[in-house]
Coordinates of C-alpha atoms and ligand atoms in Angstrom, one line a residue:
M48 CA 46.4 121.3 198.8
P49 CA 47.0 124.5 200.9
S50 CA 45.6 124.5 204.4
V51 CA 42.8 126.8 205.5
I52 CA 41.0 127.5 208.7
I53 CA 38.0 129.7 209.7
V54 CA 36.7 130.2 213.3
H55 CA 33.5 131.8 214.7
G56 CA 32.5 133.1 218.1
G57 CA 28.7 133.0 217.7
A58 CA 25.9 134.7 215.7
A59 CA 24.1 137.0 218.1
S60 CA 23.6 140.6 219.2
W61 CA 27.0 141.5 220.5
N62 CA 27.3 144.3 222.9
P63 CA 29.6 146.8 221.2
K64 CA 31.7 147.2 224.3
F65 CA 32.8 143.6 223.9
E66 CA 33.6 143.7 220.2
E67 CA 37.3 144.3 220.4
K68 CA 37.8 141.4 222.9
A69 CA 35.6 139.2 220.8
K70 CA 37.7 139.9 217.7
Q71 CA 40.9 139.3 219.6
G72 CA 39.5 136.0 220.8
V73 CA 38.7 134.6 217.4
H74 CA 42.0 136.0 216.0
Q75 CA 44.0 134.1 218.6
A76 CA 42.0 130.9 218.2
T77 CA 42.6 131.1 214.4
K78 CA 46.3 131.6 215.0
L79 CA 46.5 128.6 217.3
G80 CA 44.8 126.4 214.7
W81 CA 46.8 127.9 211.9
D82 CA 50.1 127.2 213.7
I83 CA 49.2 123.5 213.8
L84 CA 48.3 123.5 210.1
V85 CA 51.5 125.3 208.9
E86 CA 53.6 122.7 210.7
G87 CA 51.8 120.0 208.8
G88 CA 49.4 119.1 211.6
S89 CA 45.9 117.7 211.1
A90 CA 42.7 119.5 210.6
I91 CA 41.2 117.7 213.6
D92 CA 44.1 119.0 215.9
A93 CA 43.6 122.5 214.5
V94 CA 39.9 122.8 215.1
E95 CA 40.2 121.2 218.5
K96 CA 42.9 123.6 219.6
A97 CA 41.1 126.6 218.3
V98 CA 37.9 125.6 220.1
N99 CA 39.6 124.7 223.3
Y100 CA 41.0 128.2 223.5
L101 CA 37.5 129.7 223.1
E102 CA 36.1 127.2 225.6
D103 CA 38.5 128.6 228.2
H104 CA 37.8 132.2 227.2
P105 CA 35.0 133.7 229.4
L106 CA 33.6 135.9 226.8
Y107 CA 32.1 133.1 224.7
D108 CA 29.1 130.8 225.3
A109 CA 31.2 127.6 225.5
G110 CA 33.0 126.0 228.4
V111 CA 33.7 128.8 231.0
G112 CA 31.2 131.6 230.2
S113 CA 28.5 129.3 229.1
H114 CA 24.9 130.5 229.4
L115 CA 23.0 129.3 232.4
N116 CA 19.8 127.2 232.3
Q117 CA 16.8 128.0 234.4
N118 CA 18.3 126.2 237.4
G119 CA 21.4 128.4 237.2
E120 CA 23.5 125.5 235.9
V121 CA 25.7 125.1 232.9
E122 CA 24.9 122.3 230.4
M123 CA 27.2 122.1 227.4
D124 CA 26.9 120.5 224.0
A125 CA 29.7 119.8 221.4
I126 CA 30.4 118.0 218.1
L127 CA 33.5 117.2 216.2
V128 CA 33.3 115.9 212.6
D129 CA 36.0 114.1 210.7
A130 CA 34.9 114.4 207.1
T131 CA 37.7 112.1 205.8
N132 CA 36.5 109.1 207.8
E133 CA 32.8 110.1 207.5
N134 CA 32.4 110.0 211.2
Y135 CA 31.7 112.2 214.2
G136 CA 31.6 112.4 218.0
A137 CA 29.0 114.4 219.9
I138 CA 28.0 115.1 223.5
A139 CA 25.1 116.9 225.1
G140 CA 24.2 118.2 228.5
V141 CA 27.6 117.7 230.1
K142 CA 28.2 119.6 233.3
T143 CA 31.7 118.9 234.5
V144 CA 34.0 118.7 231.5
Q145 CA 36.4 121.7 230.9
H146 CA 36.7 121.0 227.2
P147 CA 33.5 119.5 225.7
I148 CA 35.0 119.5 222.2
S149 CA 37.8 117.2 223.4
L150 CA 35.3 114.8 224.9
A151 CA 33.5 114.8 221.6
R152 CA 36.7 113.9 219.9
R153 CA 37.3 111.0 222.2
V154 CA 33.7 109.8 221.5
L155 CA 34.7 109.8 217.9
E156 CA 38.1 108.2 218.3
D157 CA 37.8 105.9 221.3
T158 CA 34.2 104.6 221.3
S159 CA 32.1 102.7 218.8
H160 CA 29.3 105.3 219.3
C161 CA 28.6 108.7 218.0
F162 CA 26.6 110.6 220.6
F163 CA 26.5 110.6 224.5
V164 CA 24.2 112.7 226.7
G165 CA 23.8 113.8 230.2
Q166 CA 25.3 111.8 233.1
G167 CA 26.5 109.1 230.8
A168 CA 28.6 111.7 228.9
D169 CA 30.0 113.1 232.2
D170 CA 30.7 109.5 233.3
L171 CA 32.4 108.7 230.1
A172 CA 34.7 111.7 230.6
R173 CA 35.8 110.3 234.0
Q174 CA 36.4 106.9 232.5
L175 CA 38.6 108.5 229.8
G176 CA 40.6 110.5 232.4
F177 CA 39.1 114.0 232.0
P178 CA 39.4 115.8 235.4
H179 CA 36.1 116.7 237.1
M180 CA 35.5 120.4 236.9
P181 CA 32.7 121.6 239.3
N182 CA 29.8 123.2 237.5
I183 CA 30.2 126.5 239.4
E184 CA 33.7 127.0 237.9
F185 CA 32.1 127.5 234.5
V186 CA 29.9 130.4 235.8
T187 CA 31.2 133.9 235.1
D188 CA 30.0 137.0 236.9
V189 CA 28.4 138.3 233.7
E190 CA 26.3 135.2 233.3
L191 CA 25.4 135.1 237.0
M192 CA 24.2 138.7 236.8
S193 CA 22.2 138.0 233.7
F194 CA 20.7 134.9 235.4
R195 CA 19.7 136.9 238.5
K196 CA 18.2 139.8 236.6
H197 CA 16.9 137.8 233.6
K198 CA 18.2 140.7 231.5
V199 CA 19.9 139.1 228.5
E200 CA 20.6 142.4 226.8
E201 CA 22.9 143.6 229.6
S202 CA 25.4 140.8 229.0
G203 CA 28.2 140.8 226.5
A204 CA 28.9 137.1 226.5
T205 CA 26.9 135.7 223.6
G206 CA 28.6 133.3 221.4
T207 CA 28.8 129.6 220.6
V208 CA 32.2 128.8 219.1
G209 CA 33.2 126.8 216.1
A210 CA 36.0 126.1 213.6
V211 CA 36.4 124.4 210.2
A212 CA 39.8 123.5 208.8
L213 CA 41.2 121.7 205.8
D214 CA 44.8 120.5 206.2
D215 CA 47.5 120.0 203.5
H216 CA 46.6 116.3 203.2
G217 CA 43.1 117.3 202.1
H218 CA 41.5 116.2 205.4
L219 CA 38.7 118.3 206.6
A220 CA 37.3 118.7 210.2
V221 CA 34.6 120.7 211.9
A222 CA 34.1 121.5 215.6
T223 CA 31.3 123.3 217.3
S224 CA 30.9 123.8 221.1
T225 CA 28.2 125.7 223.1
G226 CA 26.5 126.3 226.4
G227 CA 23.3 126.7 224.5
V228 CA 20.8 129.5 224.7
R229 CA 20.4 131.7 227.8
H230 CA 17.8 130.7 230.4
K231 CA 17.0 127.4 228.5
M232 CA 14.9 124.7 230.2
P233 CA 17.1 122.1 231.9
G234 CA 17.7 119.2 229.5
R235 CA 17.1 121.4 226.4
V236 CA 19.6 120.5 223.6
G237 CA 20.0 122.8 220.6
D238 CA 21.4 122.3 217.1
T239 CA 25.1 122.2 218.1
P240 CA 25.6 118.5 218.7
I241 CA 23.2 117.4 215.9
F242 CA 25.0 116.2 212.9
G243 CA 23.6 118.1 209.9
A244 CA 22.5 121.0 212.0
G245 CA 25.3 122.5 214.3
A246 CA 28.0 120.8 212.2
Y247 CA 28.1 118.8 209.0
A248 CA 30.7 117.8 206.5
D249 CA 30.9 115.8 203.2
W250 CA 34.4 114.9 202.1
M251 CA 33.5 115.6 198.5
L252 CA 31.9 119.0 199.2
G253 CA 33.1 120.7 202.4
G254 CA 32.3 121.4 206.0
V255 CA 30.2 123.8 208.1
S256 CA 29.8 124.9 211.7
S257 CA 26.5 126.7 212.6
T258 CA 25.4 129.0 215.3
G259 CA 22.4 131.0 216.4
I260 CA 19.0 130.0 217.7
G261 CA 19.2 126.2 217.7
E262 CA 15.5 125.7 217.2
Q263 CA 15.8 127.5 213.9
V264 CA 19.0 125.7 212.8
M265 CA 17.8 122.2 213.7
R266 CA 14.3 122.4 212.2
Y267 CA 15.8 122.9 208.8
M268 CA 19.1 121.0 209.2
L269 CA 20.9 124.1 208.2
G270 CA 24.4 122.6 208.1
H271 CA 23.3 119.9 205.7
Y272 CA 21.4 122.5 203.6
A273 CA 24.5 124.7 203.4
I274 CA 26.8 121.9 202.2
T275 CA 24.4 120.7 199.6
Q276 CA 24.4 124.1 198.0
I277 CA 28.0 123.6 197.0
N278 CA 28.4 122.2 193.5
D279 CA 30.6 122.6 190.4
T280 CA 29.7 126.2 190.0
T281 CA 29.2 127.4 193.6
N282 CA 31.9 127.9 196.2
A283 CA 31.5 128.0 200.0
Q284 CA 30.6 131.7 200.0
V285 CA 27.9 131.3 197.4
A286 CA 26.5 128.4 199.4
A287 CA 26.6 130.4 202.7
T288 CA 24.8 133.3 201.0
K289 CA 22.1 130.9 199.6
T290 CA 21.6 129.4 203.0
A291 CA 21.0 132.9 204.5
E292 CA 18.4 133.6 201.8
F293 CA 16.8 130.2 202.5
I294 CA 16.5 130.7 206.3
R295 CA 15.1 134.2 205.8
T296 CA 12.2 132.6 203.9
K297 CA 11.4 130.4 206.9
F298 CA 11.7 133.0 209.7
D299 CA 11.0 136.7 209.7
D300 CA 13.4 137.0 212.6
A301 CA 16.0 134.5 211.4
Q302 CA 18.9 134.5 213.9
V303 CA 21.6 132.1 212.6
G304 CA 25.1 132.1 211.3
L305 CA 27.6 129.7 209.8
I306 CA 31.2 129.4 208.6
M307 CA 32.1 127.0 205.8
V308 CA 35.1 125.6 203.9
D309 CA 34.7 123.8 200.5
M310 CA 37.0 121.1 199.3
N311 CA 38.8 123.6 197.0
G312 CA 39.8 125.6 200.1
N313 CA 37.3 128.4 199.6
L314 CA 35.9 130.0 202.8
G315 CA 32.4 131.2 203.4
A316 CA 30.5 132.9 206.2
M317 CA 27.1 134.4 206.8
H318 CA 25.0 135.7 209.7
T319 CA 21.5 137.0 209.8
T320 CA 22.2 138.5 213.3
Q321 CA 23.7 141.8 214.1
A322 CA 27.1 140.3 214.5
M323 CA 29.2 137.2 214.4
P324 CA 32.9 137.4 215.2
I325 CA 35.0 135.4 212.8
G326 CA 38.7 134.8 212.3
W327 CA 40.3 133.4 209.1
V328 CA 43.5 133.1 207.2
D329 CA 43.8 134.5 203.7
S330 CA 45.7 132.9 200.8
D331 CA 48.9 134.8 201.8
G332 CA 48.8 133.3 205.3
N333 CA 47.6 136.5 207.0
I334 CA 45.2 136.2 209.9
H335 CA 42.1 138.4 209.9
S336 CA 39.2 138.9 212.2
S337 CA 36.0 140.8 212.0
M338 CA 32.7 141.3 213.9
G339 CA 30.5 140.7 210.9
G340 CA 30.0 140.9 207.2
G341 CA 31.8 137.6 206.7
I342 CA 34.7 137.0 204.4
N343 CA 35.4 140.2 202.4
G344 CA 32.0 141.6 203.5
L345 CA 30.2 139.0 201.3
A346 CA 28.0 137.5 204.0
Ligands
LIG533 N1 23.1 127.3 218.5 C1 23.3 127.3 220.0 C2 22.1 126.6 220.6 O1 21.0 126.9 220.2 C3 23.4 128.7 220.5 C4 24.2 129.7 219.7 O2 24.8 129.3 218.7 O3 24.4 130.8 220.2 O4 22.3 125.9 221.6

């Protein structure tokens, strides 16, 4: 089974002046994940590494650069899905963890639970040895300016991040990490850490990482919907396109996106927003990135 990986940087209205950087970011994240896969590493390691890179990148709405809530604080959500073991780890509302996706992985691997929230999740991070990162260190100038002016359109930092990978042992993993939507009410949690919404996988069908307005994604369990569109005659791209058609019947202003991998190694992507940076590797091992249109413009 040849390995594959696809990465996204969030479905949104991306300010054109940040497009080049956004493409470079997902390109590099894809490369980091791909380097692990070509050396025979696991899909879980690949998606964690790709997402860690984007969590540290100030342009994206995850880790450093996360959107601020109405109190001017960062509250982050993440989920990591291991399709092979039919299990996942998720966290929501964490404020002091540099790499939320790595905490989600430890929930999956080192606890008997699936989902931790708020102070309990931050406390778990300390117990597991994650260093305390003060909340202010996640706040970028762009986000602070946006918070002060309440002018979302002036900002260029817009994207939740995610990755889906299939390794050469046939193991599939999905990771999604976010700071949520801008100016959210404190305590608000979106789709990202919800299994079936912000991420979903079925070891017989494939895996998906979603992005966009969480309240649209989670009301229709879009990740689950997308994966159940895969069957004997539909690949990941057909399923992604069907999911876009479905969500457009539910919302006139649908603002969502997703990336997918099916168990045959086909990639899929769609977004109903103006843009969604993605990075992926083609069958010759070449890394590509784009700001929209999905894989081969099929989205
Ligand atoms: N889905 C995320 C949320 O609603 C935001 C995003 O993907 O941009 O929290």
